[in-house]
Amino acid sequence: MKAQELRQKYSEFFKSKGHAIISSSSLIPENDPTVLFTTAGMHPLVPYLMGEKHPLGKRLADVQKCIRTTDIDEVGDATHHTFFEMLGNWSLGDYFKKEAIEWSWEFLTSPEWLGLDKNRLAVSVFAGDEDAPFDEEAFDIWKGLGISEKRIARLPKKSNWWGPAGETGPCGPDTEMFYWVGSPSEIPAEFNDDNSLWVEIWNDVFMQFNKREDGQYELLAQKNVDTGMGLERTLAVLNGLDDNYKTELFINLIHKIERLSNKKYGESSEITRAMRIIADHLKAATFIMGGDKGVTPSNTDQGYVVRRLIRRAIRYGKQMGIEEESWTKEVAKIVVHDYAYVYPELPKNVNFVIERLKEEEAKFKKTLEHGLKEFNELENKRQTTDDRINGKTAFDLYQTYGFPLEMTVELAKEKGLRVDVEEFNKELEKHQELSRTASAGMFKGGLADASEESKKLHTAAHLMLAALRKVLGDHVVQKGSNITAERLRFDFSHPEKMTKEQIEKVEKIVNEAISEDLLVACDEMSLEEAKKINAMGVFESKYGERVKVYTIGEGPKIASREICGGPHVERTGELGKFKILKEESSSAGVRRIKAILE
Ligand code: SER
């Protein structure tokens, strides 16, 4: 089966069960500071899981692009990826466990749909703890479908609970489906989740809780279903492959890396792992940079993740003996080529991606040269006869020059020295502890809690975009936004620094709209109607055909009109005084504003 056939079958099946198909959201979340990336299909739907009305109804299905960095240490095996696509179906306070499980089973096993062998399937359900009881209902439904009890594992929260995507938000117990990828003659009668030949392919989450900031779980107003089926894994299984990298979604990348390195995939387990990491990381970096938000490698936020992915790929490439200058872009071109028919933003942004990769590779080369020089200097100064480079030195090289530990170890080896890796790790941990505390502060609040303050800032962001277009011109469009309870951060296209006068004008226009206490109205309409009345569309048709349009003001006093999921305040008078704190460059052609309400 081809990937596109699987995507289409999934959509068709859930359409036949009354679901509306929505398109994939951006990998960079809108208006949600609790995470850097869209880590699962549920993410862009958080407001609707919390009770907002979705314009397309209560049953939705989609194919969502996702980035998950939490699995990075597992990337290199046959089934974990940084970038992946997730097939998902959603009940927003509509159907619950019975339908979700029965439909999953029907889609997986019916010969009309995927037709997988029932005997190679096993499932797990939530075992229960102090927050929620054993999921007996799910257990009984699976049993009723004919699955033997030995193939229904009861697992704790660590395995069978999903969410929230950030620190707070919707979550709940889940039930997972596994497929045996080992030899058919060796299928165990009993399911054991420690055996990696049982591959998880689908997860049905029963989202009925909201995790609050104080760590408590409260019941949500509505019971939701969030399911996620891994496209790469399911495709491998359907094609009888025990390795996702052998599917059409990766094989061209692997072939390219084989040609670049003059090595063969499968030649040794190290080479297999390195090739998988390179393919995975460069695919993820291409998707992050190739989205419409124009993420550039940097030292903060999403840019930092991209930088790490690219540099890690380069390092593995070096290890495998890839000598060519600027080779990462060659791999990226294949990603763009292979996915262009599903994700048109990639060919649109291909030049941007290629340029960033060229720059980053050159920068990293310099870093390495610099680090090498430092290393040699340190080495010359070393007076002792000790054959050990202490961990602190290795950490300084890493911290100050970005010189990877692996490189230090390698160079040390050449000189007959060894590096105190344990001490290095201790230093690293100390450092991570610090940055974790810092980011925990940054992730506080956010629209996931739909807090009053962030709602106000969200409405202010609409007024500000309209004001920016008035002052700077119609070329200004939103490139991204991130709102906490304390401030709003807003990226928009504009080629140069704003002048002080321009900033003051924007503030004045927004504050006038606030003092007029304008009504904020929400209407549902088709995307075409929304375009006709000149609503600003943030990102294409991501909500599908029917959209919500928020209009601020009435008649001749319309201050802003945007397609948006909400939520917003009811009248602008609630906002207080709007103030721009900072205007700075975000990336090429994109400016960033930080603003508050006083
Ligand atoms: N959110 C769940 C997951 O990511 C199901 O979609 O596995």
Coordinates of C-alpha atoms and ligand atoms in Angstrom, one line a residue:
M1 CA 0.0 0.0 0.0
K2 CA 1.2 3.5 -0.8
A3 CA 1.2 6.3 1.8
Q4 CA -1.4 8.3 0.0
E5 CA -3.7 5.3 -0.3
L6 CA -3.5 4.9 3.5
R7 CA -4.2 8.6 4.1
Q8 CA -7.2 8.5 1.7
K9 CA -8.6 5.2 3.1
Y10 CA -8.4 6.7 6.6
S11 CA -10.3 9.8 5.5
E12 CA -12.9 7.8 3.6
F13 CA -13.5 5.5 6.5
F14 CA -14.1 8.3 9.0
K15 CA -16.2 10.2 6.4
S16 CA -18.4 7.2 6.2
K17 CA -18.8 7.5 10.0
G18 CA -20.0 11.1 9.8
H19 CA -16.6 12.9 10.3
A20 CA -15.6 16.1 8.6
I21 CA -12.0 16.1 7.2
I22 CA -9.9 19.0 8.3
S23 CA -6.5 19.9 7.0
S24 CA -3.2 19.7 8.8
S25 CA -2.2 22.7 11.0
S26 CA 1.2 24.2 11.0
L27 CA 4.0 22.5 12.9
I28 CA 4.4 25.7 14.9
P29 CA 1.4 26.1 17.2
E30 CA -0.7 29.3 17.0
N31 CA -1.4 31.2 20.2
D32 CA -0.2 28.4 22.5
P33 CA 3.0 29.0 24.5
T34 CA 2.9 25.7 26.3
V35 CA 4.8 23.8 23.6
L36 CA 7.2 24.7 20.8
F37 CA 5.8 22.3 18.2
T38 CA 2.6 20.6 17.3
T39 CA 3.4 17.3 19.0
A40 CA 0.2 15.5 18.2
G41 CA -3.0 15.9 16.3
M42 CA -4.8 17.0 19.5
H43 CA -2.7 20.0 19.8
P44 CA -4.4 22.4 17.3
L45 CA -7.7 21.2 18.6
V46 CA -7.2 22.1 22.3
P47 CA -9.7 24.9 22.4
Y48 CA -12.4 22.5 21.0
L49 CA -11.5 19.7 23.4
M50 CA -12.0 22.3 26.2
G51 CA -15.5 23.1 24.9
E52 CA -15.3 25.8 22.1
K53 CA -17.6 25.0 19.2
H54 CA -15.8 23.8 16.1
P55 CA -17.3 25.2 12.9
L56 CA -17.2 21.7 11.2
G57 CA -19.1 19.9 14.0
K58 CA -18.3 17.3 16.6
R59 CA -16.7 14.6 14.5
L60 CA -13.5 15.4 12.8
A61 CA -10.6 13.5 11.2
D62 CA -7.3 14.6 9.8
V63 CA -3.7 13.8 8.9
Q64 CA -1.5 16.0 11.1
K65 CA 2.2 16.8 10.7
C66 CA 3.9 16.4 14.1
I67 CA 7.3 17.1 15.6
R68 CA 8.3 15.2 18.8
T69 CA 11.7 15.9 20.3
T70 CA 11.0 13.8 23.4
D71 CA 11.8 10.6 21.5
I72 CA 15.1 11.9 20.1
D73 CA 17.2 9.3 22.0
E74 CA 15.1 6.5 20.5
V75 CA 15.5 7.8 16.9
G76 CA 17.8 5.4 15.2
D77 CA 15.6 2.4 15.9
A78 CA 13.1 1.1 13.3
T79 CA 10.0 3.0 14.5
H80 CA 10.7 6.3 16.2
H81 CA 10.8 9.6 14.4
T82 CA 11.2 13.3 15.1
F83 CA 8.8 14.2 12.3
F84 CA 5.8 12.0 11.6
E85 CA 2.3 12.1 10.3
M86 CA -0.6 11.2 12.5
L87 CA -3.9 10.0 11.3
G88 CA -6.6 11.0 13.8
N89 CA -10.3 11.0 14.5
W90 CA -12.0 13.2 17.0
S91 CA -15.1 13.3 19.0
L92 CA -15.7 16.6 20.6
G93 CA -18.2 15.7 23.2
D94 CA -20.0 13.3 20.9
Y95 CA -19.2 9.5 20.7
F96 CA -17.0 7.9 23.3
K97 CA -15.3 4.6 24.1
K98 CA -17.6 2.1 22.4
E99 CA -17.6 3.7 18.9
A100 CA -14.0 4.8 19.1
I101 CA -12.7 1.3 19.8
E102 CA -15.1 -0.5 17.5
W103 CA -14.2 1.8 14.6
S104 CA -10.5 1.4 15.2
W105 CA -10.9 -2.4 15.1
E106 CA -13.1 -2.3 12.0
F107 CA -10.6 0.0 10.2
L108 CA -7.7 -2.2 11.1
T109 CA -9.1 -5.6 10.4
S110 CA -12.0 -5.4 8.0
P111 CA -10.9 -6.7 4.5
E112 CA -12.7 -3.7 3.1
W113 CA -10.2 -1.4 4.8
L114 CA -6.8 -2.4 6.1
G115 CA -7.5 -6.1 6.5
L116 CA -4.7 -6.7 9.1
D117 CA -4.5 -10.2 10.6
K118 CA -6.4 -10.2 13.9
N119 CA -4.1 -12.7 15.3
R120 CA -1.2 -10.3 15.1
L121 CA -2.9 -7.6 17.1
A122 CA -2.9 -6.9 20.8
V123 CA -4.0 -4.0 22.9
S124 CA -3.4 -2.3 26.2
V125 CA -5.8 -0.4 28.6
F126 CA -5.3 1.9 31.6
A127 CA -4.7 -0.1 34.8
G128 CA -6.0 2.6 37.1
D129 CA -4.4 4.7 39.9
E130 CA -5.3 7.5 42.3
D131 CA -6.4 9.9 39.6
A132 CA -8.7 7.6 37.6
P133 CA -9.9 4.0 37.9
F134 CA -9.0 0.9 35.8
D135 CA -10.6 1.3 32.4
E136 CA -12.9 -1.7 32.6
E137 CA -15.2 -0.3 30.0
A138 CA -12.4 -0.3 27.3
F139 CA -11.3 -3.7 28.5
D140 CA -14.8 -5.2 28.1
I141 CA -15.3 -3.6 24.7
W142 CA -12.1 -5.2 23.4
K143 CA -13.1 -8.5 24.9
G144 CA -16.5 -8.2 23.2
L145 CA -14.7 -7.8 19.9
G146 CA -13.1 -11.2 20.4
I147 CA -9.6 -10.3 21.7
S148 CA -8.3 -12.8 24.2
E149 CA -7.7 -11.5 27.7
K150 CA -4.0 -12.4 27.4
R151 CA -3.7 -9.9 24.6
I152 CA -5.2 -7.1 26.6
A153 CA -2.5 -5.6 28.9
R154 CA -3.4 -3.4 31.8
L155 CA -0.7 -0.7 32.0
P156 CA 0.0 2.3 34.3
K157 CA -0.2 6.0 33.6
K158 CA 3.4 6.0 32.2
S159 CA 2.1 3.9 29.2
N160 CA -1.6 4.3 29.0
W161 CA -2.4 7.9 29.7
W162 CA -2.1 10.7 27.2
G163 CA -1.6 14.4 27.6
P164 CA -1.7 17.2 28.3
A165 CA 0.4 18.3 25.4
G166 CA 2.0 21.0 27.5
E167 CA 2.0 21.5 31.3
T168 CA -1.8 21.9 31.5
G169 CA -4.8 21.0 29.4
P170 CA -7.0 18.1 28.2
C171 CA -5.8 14.5 28.9
G172 CA -7.1 11.1 29.8
P173 CA -6.6 7.3 29.9
D174 CA -6.0 5.6 26.5
T175 CA -6.0 2.3 24.9
E176 CA -3.3 1.3 22.5
M177 CA -3.1 -1.1 19.6
F178 CA 0.0 -3.1 18.7
Y179 CA 1.0 -5.2 15.7
W180 CA 3.4 -8.2 15.8
V181 CA 6.2 -7.5 13.3
G182 CA 8.2 -10.6 14.1
S183 CA 7.9 -13.9 12.3
P184 CA 4.3 -15.2 12.1
S185 CA 5.3 -18.6 13.5
E186 CA 6.6 -16.9 16.7
I187 CA 3.6 -14.8 17.7
P188 CA 3.3 -15.0 21.5
A189 CA -0.1 -15.9 22.9
E190 CA 0.4 -13.2 25.5
F191 CA 1.1 -9.6 24.8
N192 CA 4.1 -8.0 26.5
D193 CA 4.9 -4.4 25.9
D194 CA 8.6 -4.9 26.6
N195 CA 9.0 -6.9 23.4
S196 CA 9.8 -4.4 20.7
L197 CA 8.4 -6.7 18.0
W198 CA 5.0 -5.6 19.2
V199 CA 4.8 -2.2 17.6
E200 CA 2.3 0.4 18.7
I201 CA 0.4 1.6 15.7
W202 CA -2.7 3.4 17.1
N203 CA -3.8 5.1 20.3
D204 CA -7.3 6.0 21.3
V205 CA -7.3 8.6 24.0
F206 CA -10.5 9.2 26.1
M207 CA -10.0 12.8 27.0
Q208 CA -12.3 13.6 29.8
F209 CA -9.9 15.4 32.2
N210 CA -8.3 18.8 32.3
K211 CA -4.9 18.9 34.2
R212 CA -4.8 22.2 36.1
E213 CA -1.8 24.3 36.9
D214 CA -1.9 23.0 40.5
G215 CA -1.4 19.4 39.1
Q216 CA -5.0 18.3 39.9
Y217 CA -7.2 16.6 37.3
E218 CA -10.7 18.0 36.9
L219 CA -13.5 16.5 34.7
L220 CA -13.9 18.3 31.4
A221 CA -17.3 19.7 30.5
Q222 CA -17.4 17.2 27.6
K223 CA -16.1 13.7 27.0
N224 CA -13.8 13.7 24.0
V225 CA -12.0 11.1 21.9
D226 CA -8.6 11.8 20.4
T227 CA -7.0 9.0 18.4
G228 CA -3.6 8.9 16.7
M229 CA -2.4 6.4 14.2
G230 CA 1.2 6.6 13.2
L231 CA 1.3 6.8 9.4
E232 CA 4.9 5.6 9.0
R233 CA 4.5 2.6 11.3
T234 CA 1.2 1.5 9.9
L235 CA 2.5 1.8 6.3
A236 CA 5.5 -0.4 7.2
V237 CA 3.2 -3.0 8.8
L238 CA 0.9 -3.0 5.8
N239 CA 3.8 -3.7 3.5
G240 CA 5.2 -6.4 5.6
L241 CA 8.3 -4.4 6.6
D242 CA 9.9 -4.4 10.0
D243 CA 11.6 -1.1 9.5
N244 CA 9.9 2.3 8.7
Y245 CA 13.0 3.4 6.9
K246 CA 12.4 0.9 4.2
T247 CA 9.0 2.4 3.3
E248 CA 8.6 5.0 0.5
L249 CA 8.5 7.7 3.2
F250 CA 12.3 7.2 3.9
I251 CA 13.8 4.9 1.3
N252 CA 14.9 7.7 -1.1
L253 CA 16.6 9.6 1.7
I254 CA 18.4 6.4 2.7
H255 CA 19.6 5.8 -0.9
K256 CA 20.8 9.4 -1.1
I257 CA 22.8 9.0 2.2
E258 CA 24.2 5.7 0.8
R259 CA 25.5 7.5 -2.2
L260 CA 26.9 10.4 -0.2
S261 CA 28.7 8.2 2.3
N262 CA 29.6 5.3 0.0
K263 CA 28.2 2.9 2.6
K264 CA 25.4 0.5 2.5
Y265 CA 22.3 0.6 4.7
G266 CA 22.3 -2.5 6.9
E267 CA 26.1 -2.9 6.5
S268 CA 26.5 -2.7 10.3
S269 CA 24.2 -1.7 13.1
E270 CA 26.1 1.6 13.6
I271 CA 25.7 2.5 10.0
T272 CA 22.0 1.7 10.0
R273 CA 21.5 3.8 13.1
A274 CA 23.5 6.7 11.7
M275 CA 21.7 6.7 8.4
R276 CA 18.3 6.6 10.1
I277 CA 19.3 9.5 12.4
I278 CA 20.5 11.6 9.4
A279 CA 17.3 10.8 7.4
D280 CA 15.1 11.5 10.4
H281 CA 16.8 14.8 11.5
L282 CA 17.1 16.3 8.1
K283 CA 13.5 15.5 7.2
A284 CA 12.3 17.1 10.5
A285 CA 14.5 20.2 9.9
T286 CA 13.2 20.5 6.3
F287 CA 9.6 20.4 7.5
I288 CA 10.2 22.9 10.3
M289 CA 12.0 25.4 8.1
G290 CA 9.8 24.7 5.1
G291 CA 6.6 25.8 6.8
D292 CA 5.1 29.2 6.2
K293 CA 6.5 30.6 9.4
G294 CA 10.0 30.6 8.2
V295 CA 11.9 29.2 11.2
T296 CA 15.7 29.9 11.0
P297 CA 18.3 27.9 12.9
S298 CA 19.2 29.9 16.0
N299 CA 19.9 29.6 19.8
T300 CA 16.3 29.9 21.0
D301 CA 13.0 28.2 20.8
Q302 CA 12.1 26.3 17.5
G303 CA 15.3 27.7 15.9
Y304 CA 17.4 25.9 18.5
V305 CA 15.7 22.6 17.9
V306 CA 16.4 23.0 14.1
R307 CA 20.0 23.9 14.8
R308 CA 20.4 20.8 17.0
L309 CA 18.8 18.5 14.4
I310 CA 21.0 19.8 11.6
R311 CA 24.2 19.7 13.5
R312 CA 23.5 16.2 14.9
A313 CA 22.9 15.0 11.3
I314 CA 26.1 16.6 10.1
R315 CA 28.0 14.9 12.9
Y316 CA 26.7 11.5 12.0
G317 CA 27.5 12.3 8.4
K318 CA 31.0 13.1 9.4
Q319 CA 31.3 9.9 11.3
M320 CA 30.3 8.0 8.2
G321 CA 32.8 9.8 6.1
I322 CA 30.6 12.1 4.1
E323 CA 33.2 14.6 2.7
E324 CA 31.1 16.6 0.4
E325 CA 30.6 20.3 1.2
S326 CA 27.1 21.5 1.8
W327 CA 25.5 18.0 1.5
T328 CA 22.5 18.4 3.9
K329 CA 20.6 20.4 1.3
E330 CA 20.8 17.4 -1.1
V331 CA 18.9 15.3 1.4
A332 CA 16.4 18.1 2.0
K333 CA 15.7 18.4 -1.7
I334 CA 14.5 14.8 -1.7
V335 CA 12.3 15.4 1.3
V336 CA 10.7 18.3 -0.6
H337 CA 10.4 16.3 -3.8
D338 CA 8.8 13.3 -2.1
Y339 CA 6.3 15.2 0.0
A340 CA 5.4 18.1 -2.4
Y341 CA 2.1 16.4 -3.4
V342 CA 0.8 16.4 0.2
Y343 CA 2.5 19.5 1.6
P344 CA 2.6 22.3 -1.0
E345 CA 4.3 24.6 1.4
L346 CA 7.6 22.6 1.0
P347 CA 8.1 23.4 -2.7
K348 CA 7.0 27.0 -2.1
N349 CA 9.7 27.4 0.6
V350 CA 12.4 25.2 -0.8
N351 CA 14.9 28.0 -1.5
F352 CA 14.6 29.3 2.0
V353 CA 15.3 25.8 3.3
I354 CA 18.3 25.3 1.0
E355 CA 19.8 28.6 2.0
R356 CA 19.4 28.0 5.7
L357 CA 21.0 24.6 5.4
K358 CA 24.0 26.0 3.5
E359 CA 24.5 28.7 6.1
E360 CA 24.1 26.4 9.0
E361 CA 26.5 23.9 7.6
A362 CA 29.1 26.6 7.1
K363 CA 28.6 28.0 10.6
F364 CA 28.9 24.6 12.1
K365 CA 32.1 24.0 10.2
K366 CA 33.6 27.2 11.7
T367 CA 32.4 26.1 15.1
L368 CA 34.2 22.8 14.7
E369 CA 37.4 24.5 13.5
H370 CA 37.3 26.9 16.3
G371 CA 36.7 24.1 18.8
L372 CA 39.5 22.1 17.3
K373 CA 41.9 25.0 17.8
E374 CA 40.8 25.5 21.4
F375 CA 41.2 21.8 22.0
N376 CA 44.8 21.9 20.7
E377 CA 45.6 24.9 22.8
L378 CA 44.2 23.3 25.9
E379 CA 46.2 20.2 25.0
N380 CA 49.5 22.1 24.7
K381 CA 49.0 23.7 28.0
R382 CA 48.4 20.5 29.8
Q383 CA 51.3 19.8 32.0
T384 CA 50.3 16.7 33.8
T385 CA 51.1 13.2 32.8
D386 CA 47.4 12.3 33.4
D387 CA 45.9 10.7 30.3
R388 CA 42.5 12.1 31.1
I389 CA 40.8 15.3 29.9
N390 CA 38.5 16.4 32.6
G391 CA 34.8 16.6 32.1
K392 CA 34.7 20.3 33.0
T393 CA 37.1 21.1 30.1
A394 CA 35.0 19.0 27.7
F395 CA 31.9 20.8 28.9
D396 CA 33.5 24.2 28.4
L397 CA 34.4 23.3 24.8
Y398 CA 30.8 22.2 24.3
Q399 CA 29.2 25.1 26.1
T400 CA 31.4 27.9 24.7
Y401 CA 32.2 26.7 21.3
G402 CA 29.4 24.3 20.6
F403 CA 32.0 21.6 20.2
P404 CA 30.3 18.2 20.6
L405 CA 31.4 15.8 23.2
E406 CA 31.8 13.0 20.6
M407 CA 34.4 15.2 18.8
T408 CA 36.3 15.8 22.0
V409 CA 36.3 12.1 22.7
E410 CA 37.5 11.3 19.2
L411 CA 40.3 13.8 19.2
A412 CA 41.4 12.7 22.6
K413 CA 41.5 9.1 21.4
E414 CA 43.8 10.1 18.5
K415 CA 46.2 11.5 21.1
G416 CA 45.9 8.5 23.3
L417 CA 43.8 10.3 25.9
R418 CA 40.4 9.7 27.3
V419 CA 37.7 12.1 28.4
D420 CA 35.9 11.9 31.8
V421 CA 32.4 11.5 30.3
E422 CA 30.8 11.0 33.7
E423 CA 32.0 14.3 34.9
F424 CA 30.9 15.9 31.6
N425 CA 27.4 14.5 32.1
K426 CA 27.3 15.9 35.6
E427 CA 28.1 19.4 34.3
L428 CA 25.5 19.0 31.6
E429 CA 22.9 17.9 34.1
K430 CA 23.6 20.9 36.3
H431 CA 23.2 23.2 33.3
Q432 CA 20.0 21.5 32.1
E433 CA 18.5 21.8 35.6
L434 CA 19.0 25.5 35.3
S435 CA 17.5 25.9 31.9
R436 CA 14.6 23.6 32.8
T437 CA 13.7 25.9 35.6
A438 CA 13.9 28.9 33.3
S439 CA 11.7 27.3 30.7
A440 CA 9.1 26.1 33.3
G441 CA 8.6 29.8 34.0
M442 CA 8.2 30.6 30.3
F443 CA 5.6 27.9 29.9
K444 CA 3.3 29.1 32.6
G445 CA -0.2 30.2 31.7
G446 CA -1.2 30.2 28.1
L447 CA -4.3 29.8 26.0
A448 CA -4.5 26.2 26.9
D449 CA -6.1 27.4 30.2
A450 CA -8.1 30.0 28.2
S451 CA -7.2 32.3 31.0
E452 CA -8.9 35.7 31.0
E453 CA -5.6 37.5 30.6
S454 CA -4.5 35.6 27.5
K455 CA -7.9 36.0 26.0
K456 CA -7.6 39.8 26.3
L457 CA -4.1 39.7 24.8
H458 CA -5.5 37.6 21.9
T459 CA -8.1 40.2 21.1
A460 CA -5.4 42.9 21.4
A461 CA -3.4 41.0 18.9
H462 CA -6.2 41.2 16.3
L463 CA -6.5 44.9 16.9
M464 CA -2.7 45.3 16.5
L465 CA -2.5 43.4 13.2
A466 CA -5.2 45.6 11.8
A467 CA -3.3 48.7 13.1
L468 CA 0.0 47.5 11.7
R469 CA -1.6 47.1 8.2
K470 CA -3.0 50.6 8.5
V471 CA 0.3 52.1 9.5
L472 CA 2.8 50.0 7.5
G473 CA 0.7 48.7 4.6
D474 CA -1.1 45.6 3.3
H475 CA 2.1 43.6 2.9
V476 CA 1.9 43.0 6.7
V477 CA 0.6 39.5 7.4
Q478 CA 0.8 37.4 10.6
K479 CA 3.7 35.0 10.7
G480 CA 3.1 33.6 14.1
S481 CA 2.0 34.4 17.6
N482 CA 2.6 33.3 21.1
I483 CA 0.5 34.5 24.0
T484 CA 0.9 34.0 27.7
A485 CA -1.1 35.4 30.5
E486 CA 1.5 38.1 30.8
R487 CA 2.3 39.3 27.3
L488 CA 1.8 38.8 23.6
R489 CA 4.5 38.1 21.1
F490 CA 3.6 38.6 17.5
D491 CA 5.6 38.0 14.3
F492 CA 4.7 39.7 11.0
S493 CA 6.1 40.3 7.6
H494 CA 7.8 43.7 7.2
P495 CA 11.2 44.4 5.7
E496 CA 12.6 46.9 8.1
K497 CA 12.7 48.2 11.6
M498 CA 9.6 50.2 12.6
T499 CA 10.2 53.8 13.5
K500 CA 9.3 55.2 16.9
E501 CA 6.4 57.2 15.2
Q502 CA 5.1 54.1 13.6
I503 CA 5.1 52.2 16.9
E504 CA 3.3 55.1 18.6
K505 CA 0.7 55.3 15.8
V506 CA -0.1 51.6 16.2
E507 CA -0.5 51.9 19.9
K508 CA -2.8 54.9 19.4
I509 CA -5.0 53.1 17.0
V510 CA -5.3 50.1 19.2
N511 CA -6.0 52.2 22.3
E512 CA -8.7 54.2 20.4
A513 CA -10.5 50.9 19.6
I514 CA -10.3 49.9 23.2
S515 CA -11.7 53.2 24.5
E516 CA -14.6 52.9 22.0
D517 CA -15.6 49.6 23.8
L518 CA -16.3 47.9 20.5
L519 CA -18.3 44.7 20.3
V520 CA -16.4 41.5 19.4
A521 CA -18.7 39.3 17.3
C522 CA -18.2 35.8 16.1
D523 CA -19.9 34.4 12.9
E524 CA -19.5 31.1 11.2
M525 CA -19.3 31.0 7.4
S526 CA -17.6 29.2 4.5
L527 CA -14.1 30.1 3.7
E528 CA -15.3 31.7 0.4
E529 CA -17.7 34.0 2.3
A530 CA -15.0 34.9 4.7
K531 CA -12.7 35.9 1.9
K532 CA -15.5 37.9 0.3
I533 CA -15.9 40.1 3.4
N534 CA -12.1 40.6 3.5
A535 CA -11.5 38.6 6.7
M536 CA -7.8 38.2 7.3
G537 CA -6.9 34.5 7.0
V538 CA -4.1 33.5 9.1
F539 CA -3.2 30.2 7.6
E540 CA -4.9 29.0 4.5
S541 CA -7.9 26.8 5.0
K542 CA -6.6 25.0 8.0
Y543 CA -10.1 24.8 9.6
G544 CA -11.5 23.2 6.4
E545 CA -14.5 24.7 4.7
R546 CA -16.4 26.4 7.5
V547 CA -14.6 28.9 9.5
K548 CA -15.2 31.3 12.4
V549 CA -14.7 35.0 11.7
Y550 CA -14.2 37.4 14.6
T551 CA -15.3 41.0 13.8
I552 CA -14.3 43.8 16.2
G553 CA -16.6 46.8 15.8
E554 CA -19.7 47.4 13.7
G555 CA -20.8 49.2 10.6
P556 CA -18.3 51.9 9.6
K557 CA -16.3 51.2 12.8
I558 CA -15.0 47.8 11.9
A559 CA -11.5 47.7 13.5
S560 CA -10.6 44.2 12.6
R561 CA -11.9 41.1 10.9
E562 CA -10.1 37.8 11.1
I563 CA -10.6 34.1 10.6
C564 CA -9.7 32.6 14.0
G565 CA -10.6 29.8 16.3
G566 CA -11.0 32.1 19.4
P567 CA -11.5 32.6 22.2
H568 CA -11.9 36.3 22.6
V569 CA -13.3 38.8 25.0
E570 CA -16.8 40.2 24.3
R571 CA -16.0 43.9 24.2
T572 CA -12.8 45.8 23.7
G573 CA -13.4 47.9 26.8
E574 CA -12.2 45.0 28.9
L575 CA -8.7 45.2 27.6
G576 CA -7.0 48.0 29.5
K577 CA -4.1 50.0 28.0
F578 CA -2.2 48.5 25.2
K579 CA 1.6 49.0 25.1
I580 CA 4.3 47.8 22.8
L581 CA 7.4 46.9 24.8
K582 CA 9.7 45.8 22.0
E583 CA 10.0 45.7 18.2
E584 CA 12.8 43.6 16.8
S585 CA 13.9 41.3 14.0
S586 CA 12.7 37.8 14.2
S587 CA 14.2 36.4 10.9
A588 CA 14.8 37.7 7.4
G589 CA 11.8 39.9 6.5
V590 CA 10.0 39.1 9.7
R591 CA 9.6 41.5 12.7
R592 CA 8.6 40.6 16.2
I593 CA 6.6 42.7 18.6
K594 CA 6.2 42.1 22.3
A595 CA 3.3 43.9 23.9
I596 CA 1.3 44.0 27.1
L597 CA -2.0 45.3 28.5
E598 CA -1.7 47.5 31.5
Ligands
SER1 N1 -2.7 12.3 21.3 C1 -2.5 10.9 21.2 C2 -1.1 10.5 20.7 O1 -0.4 11.4 20.3 C3 -3.5 10.3 20.2 O2 -3.7 11.1 19.1 O3 -0.8 9.4 20.7

